[in-house]
């Protein structure tokens, strides 16, 4: 190999090493090989997503209920009575 080619290869290797350092590949490989840490992280992430889903669904459901109550009370009085009967029947059940 000529010195020029060797210098070019050295520069390419240096750029590759710099790119790998920027990607934190070493830390990622350590993370993936540590099964306990990986499982704990996945478990905690799953719990957090579950709570987020539950809270989001509750808020969205409450907004929908409030909007439906407003629409039914203002626009469809007869339909409001029907929903009141259904709500009473559901609340009366043990």
PDB file of C-alpha atoms in Angstrom:
ATOM      1  CA  UNK A   1       0.000   0.000   0.000  1.00  0.00           C
ATOM      2  CA  UNK A   2       1.121   3.449  -0.713  1.00  0.00           C
ATOM      3  CA  UNK A   3       1.421   6.068   1.957  1.00  0.00           C
ATOM      4  CA  UNK A   4      -1.349   8.108   0.297  1.00  0.00           C
ATOM      5  CA  UNK A   5      -3.795   5.173   0.418  1.00  0.00           C
ATOM      6  CA  UNK A   6      -2.807   4.425   3.995  1.00  0.00           C
ATOM      7  CA  UNK A   7      -3.498   8.020   5.024  1.00  0.00           C
ATOM      8  CA  UNK A   8      -6.878   7.918   3.267  1.00  0.00           C
ATOM      9  CA  UNK A   9      -7.815   4.692   5.072  1.00  0.00           C
ATOM     10  CA  UNK A  10      -6.657   6.138   8.383  1.00  0.00           C
ATOM     11  CA  UNK A  11      -8.859   9.205   7.870  1.00  0.00           C
ATOM     12  CA  UNK A  12     -11.844   7.004   6.991  1.00  0.00           C
ATOM     13  CA  UNK A  13     -11.287   4.874  10.090  1.00  0.00           C
ATOM     14  CA  UNK A  14     -11.015   8.001  12.231  1.00  0.00           C
ATOM     15  CA  UNK A  15     -14.292   9.326  10.808  1.00  0.00           C
ATOM     16  CA  UNK A  16     -15.958   5.973  11.429  1.00  0.00           C
ATOM     17  CA  UNK A  17     -14.720   5.871  15.022  1.00  0.00           C
ATOM     18  CA  UNK A  18     -15.912   9.430  15.586  1.00  0.00           C
ATOM     19  CA  UNK A  19     -19.350   8.535  14.178  1.00  0.00           C
ATOM     20  CA  UNK A  20     -19.558   5.465  16.418  1.00  0.00           C
ATOM     21  CA  UNK A  21     -18.620   7.547  19.449  1.00  0.00           C
ATOM     22  CA  UNK A  22     -21.331  10.075  18.589  1.00  0.00           C
ATOM     23  CA  UNK A  23     -23.881   7.257  18.345  1.00  0.00           C
ATOM     24  CA  UNK A  24     -22.888   5.967  21.808  1.00  0.00           C
ATOM     25  CA  UNK A  25     -22.785   2.482  20.330  1.00  0.00           C
ATOM     26  CA  UNK A  26     -20.707   1.154  23.211  1.00  0.00           C
ATOM     27  CA  UNK A  27     -23.321   2.277  25.756  1.00  0.00           C
ATOM     28  CA  UNK A  28     -26.112   0.772  23.660  1.00  0.00           C
ATOM     29  CA  UNK A  29     -24.332  -2.579  23.429  1.00  0.00           C
ATOM     30  CA  UNK A  30     -23.812  -2.583  27.206  1.00  0.00           C
ATOM     31  CA  UNK A  31     -27.491  -1.741  27.700  1.00  0.00           C
ATOM     32  CA  UNK A  32     -28.696  -4.531  25.409  1.00  0.00           C
ATOM     33  CA  UNK A  33     -26.389  -7.147  26.901  1.00  0.00           C
ATOM     34  CA  UNK A  34     -27.510  -6.353  30.470  1.00  0.00           C
ATOM     35  CA  UNK A  35     -30.776  -8.318  30.482  1.00  0.00           C
ATOM     36  CA  UNK A  36     -31.849  -7.298  33.980  1.00  0.00           C
ATOM     37  CA  UNK A  37     -31.536  -3.594  33.191  1.00  0.00           C
ATOM     38  CA  UNK A  38     -33.287  -4.094  29.852  1.00  0.00           C
ATOM     39  CA  UNK A  39     -36.224  -5.930  31.468  1.00  0.00           C
ATOM     40  CA  UNK A  40     -36.580  -3.385  34.272  1.00  0.00           C
ATOM     41  CA  UNK A  41     -36.516  -0.510  31.787  1.00  0.00           C
ATOM     42  CA  UNK A  42     -39.093  -2.203  29.561  1.00  0.00           C
ATOM     43  CA  UNK A  43     -41.312  -3.003  32.557  1.00  0.00           C
ATOM     44  CA  UNK A  44     -41.220   0.549  33.921  1.00  0.00           C
ATOM     45  CA  UNK A  45     -41.829   1.930  30.436  1.00  0.00           C
ATOM     46  CA  UNK A  46     -44.829  -0.350  30.029  1.00  0.00           C
ATOM     47  CA  UNK A  47     -46.282   0.738  33.361  1.00  0.00           C
ATOM     48  CA  UNK A  48     -45.801   4.398  32.435  1.00  0.00           C
ATOM     49  CA  UNK A  49     -47.515   3.878  29.063  1.00  0.00           C
ATOM     50  CA  UNK A  50     -50.377   2.052  30.793  1.00  0.00           C
ATOM     51  CA  UNK A  51     -50.916   4.889  33.260  1.00  0.00           C
ATOM     52  CA  UNK A  52     -50.694   7.427  30.462  1.00  0.00           C
ATOM     53  CA  UNK A  53     -53.262   5.505  28.443  1.00  0.00           C
ATOM     54  CA  UNK A  54     -55.615   5.240  31.434  1.00  0.00           C
ATOM     55  CA  UNK A  55     -55.327   8.915  32.356  1.00  0.00           C
ATOM     56  CA  UNK A  56     -55.707  10.041  28.752  1.00  0.00           C
ATOM     57  CA  UNK A  57     -58.714   7.815  28.198  1.00  0.00           C
ATOM     58  CA  UNK A  58     -60.322   9.077  31.418  1.00  0.00           C
ATOM     59  CA  UNK A  59     -59.838  12.718  30.447  1.00  0.00           C
ATOM     60  CA  UNK A  60     -61.075  12.121  26.912  1.00  0.00           C
ATOM     61  CA  UNK A  61     -64.077  10.162  28.228  1.00  0.00           C
ATOM     62  CA  UNK A  62     -64.944  12.944  30.671  1.00  0.00           C
ATOM     63  CA  UNK A  63     -64.783  15.548  27.899  1.00  0.00           C
ATOM     64  CA  UNK A  64     -67.022  13.421  25.676  1.00  0.00           C
ATOM     65  CA  UNK A  65     -69.537  12.925  28.502  1.00  0.00           C
ATOM     66  CA  UNK A  66     -69.637  16.660  29.243  1.00  0.00           C
ATOM     67  CA  UNK A  67     -70.103  17.504  25.568  1.00  0.00           C
ATOM     68  CA  UNK A  68     -72.814  14.877  25.133  1.00  0.00           C
ATOM     69  CA  UNK A  69     -74.655  16.110  28.227  1.00  0.00           C
ATOM     70  CA  UNK A  70     -74.548  19.664  26.881  1.00  0.00           C
ATOM     71  CA  UNK A  71     -75.687  18.636  23.402  1.00  0.00           C
ATOM     72  CA  UNK A  72     -78.477  16.421  24.706  1.00  0.00           C
ATOM     73  CA  UNK A  73     -79.705  19.009  27.216  1.00  0.00           C
ATOM     74  CA  UNK A  74     -79.681  21.907  24.747  1.00  0.00           C
ATOM     75  CA  UNK A  75     -80.603  20.322  21.428  1.00  0.00           C
ATOM     76  CA  UNK A  76     -82.637  17.200  22.159  1.00  0.00           C
ATOM     77  CA  UNK A  77     -84.722  17.467  25.342  1.00  0.00           C
ATOM     78  CA  UNK A  78     -86.590  14.189  24.678  1.00  0.00           C
ATOM     79  CA  UNK A  79     -83.363  12.322  24.197  1.00  0.00           C
ATOM     80  CA  UNK A  80     -82.094  13.770  27.478  1.00  0.00           C
ATOM     81  CA  UNK A  81     -84.978  12.161  29.342  1.00  0.00           C
ATOM     82  CA  UNK A  82     -84.157   8.812  27.741  1.00  0.00           C
ATOM     83  CA  UNK A  83     -80.505   9.076  28.806  1.00  0.00           C
ATOM     84  CA  UNK A  84     -81.608  10.096  32.301  1.00  0.00           C
ATOM     85  CA  UNK A  85     -83.687   6.908  32.547  1.00  0.00           C
ATOM     86  CA  UNK A  86     -80.786   4.799  31.297  1.00  0.00           C
ATOM     87  CA  UNK A  87     -78.430   6.471  33.773  1.00  0.00           C
ATOM     88  CA  UNK A  88     -80.895   5.898  36.611  1.00  0.00           C
ATOM     89  CA  UNK A  89     -81.241   2.221  35.655  1.00  0.00           C
ATOM     90  CA  UNK A  90     -77.478   1.762  35.510  1.00  0.00           C
ATOM     91  CA  UNK A  91     -76.920   3.465  38.863  1.00  0.00           C
ATOM     92  CA  UNK A  92     -79.705   1.426  40.490  1.00  0.00           C
ATOM     93  CA  UNK A  93     -78.059  -1.884  39.534  1.00  0.00           C
ATOM     94  CA  UNK A  94     -76.008  -3.528  42.316  1.00  0.00           C
TER      95      UNK A  94
END
